[in-house]
Amino acid sequence: MGRQDINRSGEMEVFVSVVERGGFSAAATVRRMTPSAVSKLVARLETRLGARLVNRSTRRLQLTPEGCAFYERSIAILADITEAEHQASTGEQASGRIRINTSGSFGNHLLAPLVPAFMALHPAVTLDISHTDRIVDLMEERADVAIRAGPLKNSSLIARKLGATGKIIVASPDYLSRHGKPRTTADLRRHCRIGFSYARAIEGWPLRDDGETVMIPITPGVQVGDGEAMRHLALSGAGLARLATFAVRADIDAGRLVPVLEEANPGDLEEFYALYVGQGGPLPARVRALLDFLVSHVHF
């Protein structure tokens, strides 16, 4: 069978049914196929992709990591197809309010500069932007899109990756003139390290020491609830801060902040995602327009 003869969207629809219905038999009922036909279709899909998507050795269907990734992308692609067909048939344009929840750092340094261009493309859209670093319930907050960093927990949310940023330890010239510049990871013990006041996926600063990455625990003299507040504290000379590179790039270029212990930077990256609630139906045109715009215009 040639590549042009493969019904990729049809395969995705069947695979999504298998995942959401919890097995081949239940998916077969929904798709009006036989269980054998569904099983063979998934097997052909795995062969073509060169990856196992489903573990069949357990009583309950279990997705492999590759299967989870393929399921999430399939959901997004099928939603795109549905939305494209809907817009083509109705001529729907992006309009109405979009509620966006994001961190202060991302909102100020990456999102805000893009707002004029997005509004010029979609003049019938209005934006309602709120800033918080804490994890929010999109349904409870009535947000259409949340932009968050770090590992994603299993949930009903669908994620579109926006990119990744490095991390860097910085301090103000004033702070370093008063306390000295740390030369080794051990020197950090005598410095004020500004920390976050909420639980993080990684508690501490990963740094290279003698060829190995070690986790430096943070016992901060100052704690804050968001990255932008941490940046301002660093600018004021309150201590050292480890922040996203994009949030402090302009400060470093202007000499307001100075990189510290860059030779010990492990080069770890923090991934950012646009999250939205997936309910099986097509997304509103306004939300789809925003997601597509962010994916193509956000640059770290």
mmCIF file of C-alpha atoms in Angstrom:
data_model
loop_
_atom_site.group_PDB
_atom_site.id
_atom_site.type_symbol
_atom_site.label_atom_id
_atom_site.label_comp_id
_atom_site.label_asym_id
_atom_site.label_seq_id
_atom_site.Cartn_x
_atom_site.Cartn_y
_atom_site.Cartn_z
ATOM 1 C CA MET A 1 0.000 0.000 0.000
ATOM 2 C CA GLY A 2 1.510 3.375 -1.003
ATOM 3 C CA ARG A 3 1.810 6.245 1.425
ATOM 4 C CA GLN A 4 -0.929 8.117 -0.410
ATOM 5 C CA ASP A 5 -3.357 5.278 0.276
ATOM 6 C CA ILE A 6 -2.961 5.361 4.069
ATOM 7 C CA ASN A 7 -5.933 6.909 5.850
ATOM 8 C CA ARG A 8 -3.992 8.502 8.679
ATOM 9 C CA SER A 9 -6.903 10.394 10.187
ATOM 10 C CA GLY A 10 -8.983 7.202 10.141
ATOM 11 C CA GLU A 11 -6.215 5.314 11.944
ATOM 12 C CA MET A 12 -6.003 8.066 14.522
ATOM 13 C CA GLU A 13 -9.755 8.015 15.102
ATOM 14 C CA VAL A 14 -9.706 4.264 15.723
ATOM 15 C CA PHE A 15 -6.651 4.493 17.988
ATOM 16 C CA VAL A 16 -8.236 7.324 20.002
ATOM 17 C CA SER A 17 -11.379 5.207 20.408
ATOM 18 C CA VAL A 18 -9.266 2.295 21.683
ATOM 19 C CA VAL A 19 -7.649 4.537 24.289
ATOM 20 C CA GLU A 20 -10.801 6.349 25.367
ATOM 21 C CA ARG A 21 -12.969 3.206 25.455
ATOM 22 C CA GLY A 22 -10.301 1.192 27.228
ATOM 23 C CA GLY A 23 -9.949 -1.694 24.782
ATOM 24 C CA PHE A 24 -10.346 -3.137 21.305
ATOM 25 C CA SER A 25 -13.825 -4.596 21.787
ATOM 26 C CA ALA A 26 -15.347 -1.392 23.121
ATOM 27 C CA ALA A 27 -13.679 0.628 20.368
ATOM 28 C CA ALA A 28 -14.948 -1.839 17.775
ATOM 29 C CA THR A 29 -18.524 -1.273 18.923
ATOM 30 C CA VAL A 30 -18.174 2.504 18.621
ATOM 31 C CA ARG A 31 -16.398 2.346 15.251
ATOM 32 C CA ARG A 32 -18.735 -0.377 13.921
ATOM 33 C CA MET A 33 -15.847 -2.736 13.275
ATOM 34 C CA THR A 34 -14.923 -6.170 14.538
ATOM 35 C CA PRO A 35 -12.484 -6.440 17.472
ATOM 36 C CA SER A 36 -10.140 -8.339 15.178
ATOM 37 C CA ALA A 37 -10.177 -5.531 12.613
ATOM 38 C CA VAL A 38 -9.411 -2.949 15.299
ATOM 39 C CA SER A 39 -6.563 -5.051 16.690
ATOM 40 C CA LYS A 40 -5.070 -5.533 13.227
ATOM 41 C CA LEU A 41 -5.341 -1.828 12.443
ATOM 42 C CA VAL A 42 -3.426 -0.906 15.609
ATOM 43 C CA ALA A 43 -0.814 -3.576 14.843
ATOM 44 C CA ARG A 44 -0.344 -2.175 11.311
ATOM 45 C CA LEU A 45 -0.044 1.312 12.758
ATOM 46 C CA GLU A 46 2.654 0.160 15.200
ATOM 47 C CA THR A 47 4.544 -1.559 12.380
ATOM 48 C CA ARG A 48 4.449 1.548 10.206
ATOM 49 C CA LEU A 49 5.544 3.811 13.066
ATOM 50 C CA GLY A 50 8.185 1.366 14.264
ATOM 51 C CA ALA A 51 7.018 1.727 17.866
ATOM 52 C CA ARG A 52 4.791 -0.198 20.255
ATOM 53 C CA LEU A 53 1.818 1.926 21.259
ATOM 54 C CA VAL A 54 -0.129 -0.491 23.472
ATOM 55 C CA ASN A 55 0.986 -3.174 25.914
ATOM 56 C CA ARG A 56 -1.261 -6.202 25.432
ATOM 57 C CA SER A 57 0.140 -8.390 28.221
ATOM 58 C CA THR A 58 -2.109 -6.976 30.926
ATOM 59 C CA ARG A 59 -5.837 -7.407 31.385
ATOM 60 C CA ARG A 60 -6.305 -3.683 31.166
ATOM 61 C CA LEU A 61 -5.118 -1.790 28.115
ATOM 62 C CA GLN A 62 -1.912 0.072 28.919
ATOM 63 C CA LEU A 63 -0.295 2.717 26.745
ATOM 64 C CA THR A 64 3.456 2.893 26.261
ATOM 65 C CA PRO A 65 5.142 6.323 26.479
ATOM 66 C CA GLU A 66 5.110 6.372 22.666
ATOM 67 C CA GLY A 67 1.418 5.496 22.735
ATOM 68 C CA CYS A 68 0.677 8.347 25.154
ATOM 69 C CA ALA A 69 2.505 10.825 22.937
ATOM 70 C CA PHE A 70 0.759 9.555 19.790
ATOM 71 C CA TYR A 71 -2.639 9.728 21.517
ATOM 72 C CA GLU A 72 -2.116 13.332 22.615
ATOM 73 C CA ARG A 73 -0.969 14.421 19.153
ATOM 74 C CA SER A 74 -3.835 12.510 17.517
ATOM 75 C CA ILE A 75 -6.365 14.358 19.685
ATOM 76 C CA ALA A 76 -4.873 17.702 18.666
ATOM 77 C CA ILE A 77 -4.680 16.797 14.963
ATOM 78 C CA LEU A 78 -8.250 15.485 14.825
ATOM 79 C CA ALA A 79 -9.428 18.658 16.559
ATOM 80 C CA ASP A 80 -7.554 20.690 13.933
ATOM 81 C CA ILE A 81 -9.269 18.784 11.139
ATOM 82 C CA THR A 82 -12.693 19.241 12.700
ATOM 83 C CA GLU A 83 -12.077 22.943 13.255
ATOM 84 C CA ALA A 84 -10.804 23.441 9.694
ATOM 85 C CA GLU A 85 -13.899 21.749 8.280
ATOM 86 C CA HIS A 86 -16.140 23.791 10.571
ATOM 87 C CA GLN A 87 -14.550 27.079 9.565
ATOM 88 C CA ALA A 88 -14.621 26.161 5.878
ATOM 89 C CA SER A 89 -18.322 25.341 6.024
ATOM 90 C CA THR A 90 -19.431 28.255 8.201
ATOM 91 C CA GLY A 91 -16.848 30.910 7.434
ATOM 92 C CA GLU A 92 -16.351 31.369 11.171
ATOM 93 C CA GLN A 93 -13.823 34.012 12.130
ATOM 94 C CA ALA A 94 -11.956 34.328 15.402
ATOM 95 C CA SER A 95 -13.972 36.614 17.664
ATOM 96 C CA GLY A 96 -14.877 37.086 21.309
ATOM 97 C CA ARG A 97 -12.934 37.093 24.566
ATOM 98 C CA ILE A 98 -9.975 34.807 25.293
ATOM 99 C CA ARG A 99 -9.073 34.380 28.954
ATOM 100 C CA ILE A 100 -5.364 33.625 29.350
ATOM 101 C CA ASN A 101 -3.698 32.597 32.609
ATOM 102 C CA THR A 102 0.097 32.742 32.641
ATOM 103 C CA SER A 103 3.082 33.447 34.840
ATOM 104 C CA GLY A 104 4.227 37.017 35.310
ATOM 105 C CA SER A 105 7.593 36.285 33.699
ATOM 106 C CA PHE A 106 6.123 34.744 30.557
ATOM 107 C CA GLY A 107 3.358 37.324 30.409
ATOM 108 C CA ASN A 108 5.641 40.342 30.693
ATOM 109 C CA HIS A 109 8.643 39.209 28.661
ATOM 110 C CA LEU A 110 7.210 36.959 25.950
ATOM 111 C CA LEU A 111 3.431 37.364 25.700
ATOM 112 C CA ALA A 112 3.046 41.138 26.038
ATOM 113 C CA PRO A 113 5.334 41.991 23.081
ATOM 114 C CA LEU A 114 3.245 39.671 20.847
ATOM 115 C CA VAL A 115 -0.170 41.080 21.779
ATOM 116 C CA PRO A 116 -0.183 43.938 19.221
ATOM 117 C CA ALA A 117 0.575 41.577 16.320
ATOM 118 C CA PHE A 118 -2.088 39.092 17.415
ATOM 119 C CA MET A 119 -4.709 41.813 17.843
ATOM 120 C CA ALA A 120 -3.871 43.190 14.406
ATOM 121 C CA LEU A 121 -4.494 39.751 12.890
ATOM 122 C CA HIS A 122 -7.698 39.183 14.876
ATOM 123 C CA PRO A 123 -9.350 42.558 15.554
ATOM 124 C CA ALA A 124 -12.619 40.922 16.667
ATOM 125 C CA VAL A 125 -10.851 39.180 19.581
ATOM 126 C CA THR A 126 -10.404 40.642 23.071
ATOM 127 C CA LEU A 127 -7.830 39.340 25.555
ATOM 128 C CA ASP A 128 -8.277 38.957 29.320
ATOM 129 C CA ILE A 129 -4.828 38.159 30.761
ATOM 130 C CA SER A 130 -4.161 37.219 34.389
ATOM 131 C CA HIS A 131 -0.763 36.530 35.950
ATOM 132 C CA THR A 132 -0.014 33.887 38.560
ATOM 133 C CA ASP A 133 2.676 31.222 38.952
ATOM 134 C CA ARG A 134 0.433 28.877 40.929
ATOM 135 C CA ILE A 135 -1.292 25.975 39.175
ATOM 136 C CA VAL A 136 -4.907 26.863 38.428
ATOM 137 C CA ASP A 137 -8.026 24.918 37.549
ATOM 138 C CA LEU A 138 -8.980 26.169 34.093
ATOM 139 C CA MET A 139 -12.641 25.333 34.616
ATOM 140 C CA GLU A 140 -12.777 27.041 38.004
ATOM 141 C CA GLU A 141 -10.850 30.095 36.800
ATOM 142 C CA ARG A 142 -12.887 30.178 33.572
ATOM 143 C CA ALA A 143 -9.627 30.395 31.609
ATOM 144 C CA ASP A 144 -9.454 29.317 27.977
ATOM 145 C CA VAL A 145 -5.687 28.846 27.907
ATOM 146 C CA ALA A 146 -3.050 28.498 30.630
ATOM 147 C CA ILE A 147 0.656 28.832 29.903
ATOM 148 C CA ARG A 148 2.837 26.874 32.288
ATOM 149 C CA ALA A 149 6.404 25.587 32.609
ATOM 150 C CA GLY A 150 7.811 22.322 33.833
ATOM 151 C CA PRO A 151 6.720 18.657 33.814
ATOM 152 C CA LEU A 152 3.040 18.118 33.061
ATOM 153 C CA LYS A 153 0.852 16.040 35.338
ATOM 154 C CA ASN A 154 -1.725 13.647 33.912
ATOM 155 C CA SER A 155 -4.990 15.505 33.517
ATOM 156 C CA SER A 156 -7.819 16.219 31.139
ATOM 157 C CA LEU A 157 -5.820 19.115 29.707
ATOM 158 C CA ILE A 158 -4.293 19.055 26.248
ATOM 159 C CA ALA A 159 -0.870 20.639 25.826
ATOM 160 C CA ARG A 160 0.857 22.331 22.929
ATOM 161 C CA LYS A 161 4.569 22.846 23.455
ATOM 162 C CA LEU A 162 5.788 26.402 22.954
ATOM 163 C CA GLY A 163 9.495 25.798 23.477
ATOM 164 C CA ALA A 164 12.098 25.632 26.207
ATOM 165 C CA THR A 165 14.327 28.052 28.064
ATOM 166 C CA GLY A 166 17.596 27.751 29.921
ATOM 167 C CA LYS A 167 18.058 28.820 33.528
ATOM 168 C CA ILE A 168 20.696 31.149 34.937
ATOM 169 C CA ILE A 169 21.801 32.377 38.376
ATOM 170 C CA VAL A 170 22.020 36.164 38.565
ATOM 171 C CA ALA A 171 22.668 38.914 41.073
ATOM 172 C CA SER A 172 22.871 42.691 40.949
ATOM 173 C CA PRO A 173 26.269 44.430 40.817
ATOM 174 C CA ASP A 174 25.381 46.085 44.132
ATOM 175 C CA TYR A 175 24.778 42.745 45.862
ATOM 176 C CA LEU A 176 28.036 41.297 44.511
ATOM 177 C CA SER A 177 30.020 44.366 45.597
ATOM 178 C CA ARG A 178 28.704 43.931 49.150
ATOM 179 C CA HIS A 179 28.921 40.130 49.446
ATOM 180 C CA GLY A 180 31.442 39.052 46.847
ATOM 181 C CA LYS A 181 30.927 36.847 43.806
ATOM 182 C CA PRO A 182 30.631 33.090 44.535
ATOM 183 C CA ARG A 183 33.340 31.121 42.738
ATOM 184 C CA THR A 184 32.284 27.574 43.694
ATOM 185 C CA THR A 185 29.032 25.833 44.579
ATOM 186 C CA ALA A 186 30.258 25.660 48.190
ATOM 187 C CA ASP A 187 30.382 29.470 48.276
ATOM 188 C CA LEU A 188 26.597 29.569 47.874
ATOM 189 C CA ARG A 189 26.156 28.633 51.540
ATOM 190 C CA ARG A 190 27.101 32.146 52.648
ATOM 191 C CA HIS A 191 24.864 33.896 50.134
ATOM 192 C CA CYS A 192 21.199 34.807 50.271
ATOM 193 C CA ARG A 193 19.367 32.704 47.715
ATOM 194 C CA ILE A 194 15.904 33.939 46.825
ATOM 195 C CA GLY A 195 13.391 31.065 46.681
ATOM 196 C CA PHE A 196 9.813 30.347 45.712
ATOM 197 C CA SER A 197 7.113 30.154 48.362
ATOM 198 C CA TYR A 198 5.204 27.339 46.626
ATOM 199 C CA ALA A 199 6.053 23.684 45.935
ATOM 200 C CA ARG A 200 8.155 23.136 42.817
ATOM 201 C CA ALA A 201 8.782 20.009 40.748
ATOM 202 C CA ILE A 202 12.496 20.484 41.488
ATOM 203 C CA GLU A 203 13.312 21.870 44.927
ATOM 204 C CA GLY A 204 16.811 23.293 44.665
ATOM 205 C CA TRP A 205 19.358 24.417 42.094
ATOM 206 C CA PRO A 206 20.997 21.737 39.902
ATOM 207 C CA LEU A 207 24.654 22.667 39.341
ATOM 208 C CA ARG A 208 27.761 20.974 37.982
ATOM 209 C CA ASP A 209 30.382 20.201 40.611
ATOM 210 C CA ASP A 210 33.502 18.134 39.871
ATOM 211 C CA GLY A 211 31.953 16.821 36.678
ATOM 212 C CA GLU A 212 28.680 15.749 38.284
ATOM 213 C CA THR A 213 25.312 17.462 38.575
ATOM 214 C CA VAL A 214 24.399 18.033 42.211
ATOM 215 C CA MET A 215 21.263 19.553 43.718
ATOM 216 C CA ILE A 216 21.994 22.585 45.863
ATOM 217 C CA PRO A 217 19.203 22.918 48.461
ATOM 218 C CA ILE A 218 17.685 26.340 48.919
ATOM 219 C CA THR A 219 17.132 27.738 52.408
ATOM 220 C CA PRO A 220 16.091 31.210 51.334
ATOM 221 C CA GLY A 221 16.116 34.307 53.445
ATOM 222 C CA VAL A 222 13.456 35.651 51.091
ATOM 223 C CA GLN A 223 10.618 33.744 49.415
ATOM 224 C CA VAL A 224 8.246 34.971 46.708
ATOM 225 C CA GLY A 225 5.263 33.597 44.845
ATOM 226 C CA ASP A 226 6.295 34.331 41.252
ATOM 227 C CA GLY A 227 9.332 34.650 39.030
ATOM 228 C CA GLU A 228 8.815 38.310 38.164
ATOM 229 C CA ALA A 229 8.815 39.268 41.852
ATOM 230 C CA MET A 230 12.016 37.227 42.247
ATOM 231 C CA ARG A 231 13.589 39.146 39.369
ATOM 232 C CA HIS A 232 12.752 42.493 40.991
ATOM 233 C CA LEU A 233 14.230 41.328 44.290
ATOM 234 C CA ALA A 234 17.439 40.348 42.503
ATOM 235 C CA LEU A 235 17.514 43.763 40.797
ATOM 236 C CA SER A 236 17.132 45.449 44.189
ATOM 237 C CA GLY A 237 20.175 43.600 45.555
ATOM 238 C CA ALA A 238 18.305 41.209 47.859
ATOM 239 C CA GLY A 239 20.295 38.125 46.818
ATOM 240 C CA LEU A 240 20.970 35.514 44.156
ATOM 241 C CA ALA A 241 18.136 34.224 41.967
ATOM 242 C CA ARG A 242 17.937 31.367 39.454
ATOM 243 C CA LEU A 243 15.573 32.462 36.696
ATOM 244 C CA ALA A 244 14.559 31.714 33.131
ATOM 245 C CA THR A 245 17.102 33.136 30.705
ATOM 246 C CA PHE A 246 14.449 34.993 28.681
ATOM 247 C CA ALA A 247 13.294 36.865 31.813
ATOM 248 C CA VAL A 248 16.714 38.362 32.591
ATOM 249 C CA ARG A 249 18.354 38.631 29.154
ATOM 250 C CA ALA A 250 17.676 42.381 28.846
ATOM 251 C CA ASP A 251 18.846 42.997 32.428
ATOM 252 C CA ILE A 252 22.127 41.186 31.746
ATOM 253 C CA ASP A 253 22.677 43.061 28.482
ATOM 254 C CA ALA A 254 22.075 46.373 30.307
ATOM 255 C CA GLY A 255 24.372 45.438 33.213
ATOM 256 C CA ARG A 256 21.555 45.484 35.776
ATOM 257 C CA LEU A 257 22.159 41.807 36.583
ATOM 258 C CA VAL A 258 25.325 39.711 36.398
ATOM 259 C CA PRO A 259 25.487 35.936 35.634
ATOM 260 C CA VAL A 260 26.929 33.902 38.489
ATOM 261 C CA LEU A 261 28.597 30.451 38.418
ATOM 262 C CA GLU A 262 27.956 29.984 34.695
ATOM 263 C CA GLU A 263 30.774 27.415 34.583
ATOM 264 C CA ALA A 264 28.610 25.256 36.883
ATOM 265 C CA ASN A 265 25.413 25.691 34.833
ATOM 266 C CA PRO A 266 24.251 22.161 33.876
ATOM 267 C CA GLY A 267 22.363 23.456 30.829
ATOM 268 C CA ASP A 268 18.998 22.099 31.962
ATOM 269 C CA LEU A 269 15.947 23.352 30.084
ATOM 270 C CA GLU A 270 12.482 24.273 31.310
ATOM 271 C CA GLU A 271 9.700 23.515 28.819
ATOM 272 C CA PHE A 272 6.684 25.774 28.363
ATOM 273 C CA TYR A 273 3.232 24.600 27.262
ATOM 274 C CA ALA A 274 -0.072 26.169 26.304
ATOM 275 C CA LEU A 275 -2.756 24.115 28.077
ATOM 276 C CA TYR A 276 -6.439 23.941 27.291
ATOM 277 C CA VAL A 277 -9.366 21.737 28.213
ATOM 278 C CA GLY A 278 -10.012 18.926 25.746
ATOM 279 C CA GLN A 279 -13.656 17.891 25.674
ATOM 280 C CA GLY A 280 -13.756 16.004 22.386
ATOM 281 C CA GLY A 281 -15.372 18.765 20.334
ATOM 282 C CA PRO A 282 -13.744 21.447 18.189
ATOM 283 C CA LEU A 283 -12.107 24.397 19.875
ATOM 284 C CA PRO A 284 -13.624 27.848 19.413
ATOM 285 C CA ALA A 285 -11.978 29.658 16.501
ATOM 286 C CA ARG A 286 -10.616 32.342 18.833
ATOM 287 C CA VAL A 287 -8.773 29.791 21.013
ATOM 288 C CA ARG A 288 -7.440 27.878 18.025
ATOM 289 C CA ALA A 289 -6.171 31.154 16.526
ATOM 290 C CA LEU A 290 -4.325 32.027 19.741
ATOM 291 C CA LEU A 291 -2.734 28.594 20.105
ATOM 292 C CA ASP A 292 -1.522 28.571 16.503
ATOM 293 C CA PHE A 293 -0.155 32.096 16.888
ATOM 294 C CA LEU A 294 1.746 31.274 20.088
ATOM 295 C CA VAL A 295 3.289 28.104 18.649
ATOM 296 C CA SER A 296 4.606 30.008 15.625
ATOM 297 C CA HIS A 297 5.628 33.285 17.323
ATOM 298 C CA VAL A 298 6.965 32.487 20.815
ATOM 299 C CA HIS A 299 10.769 32.322 20.670
ATOM 300 C CA PHE A 300 12.867 31.722 23.751
#
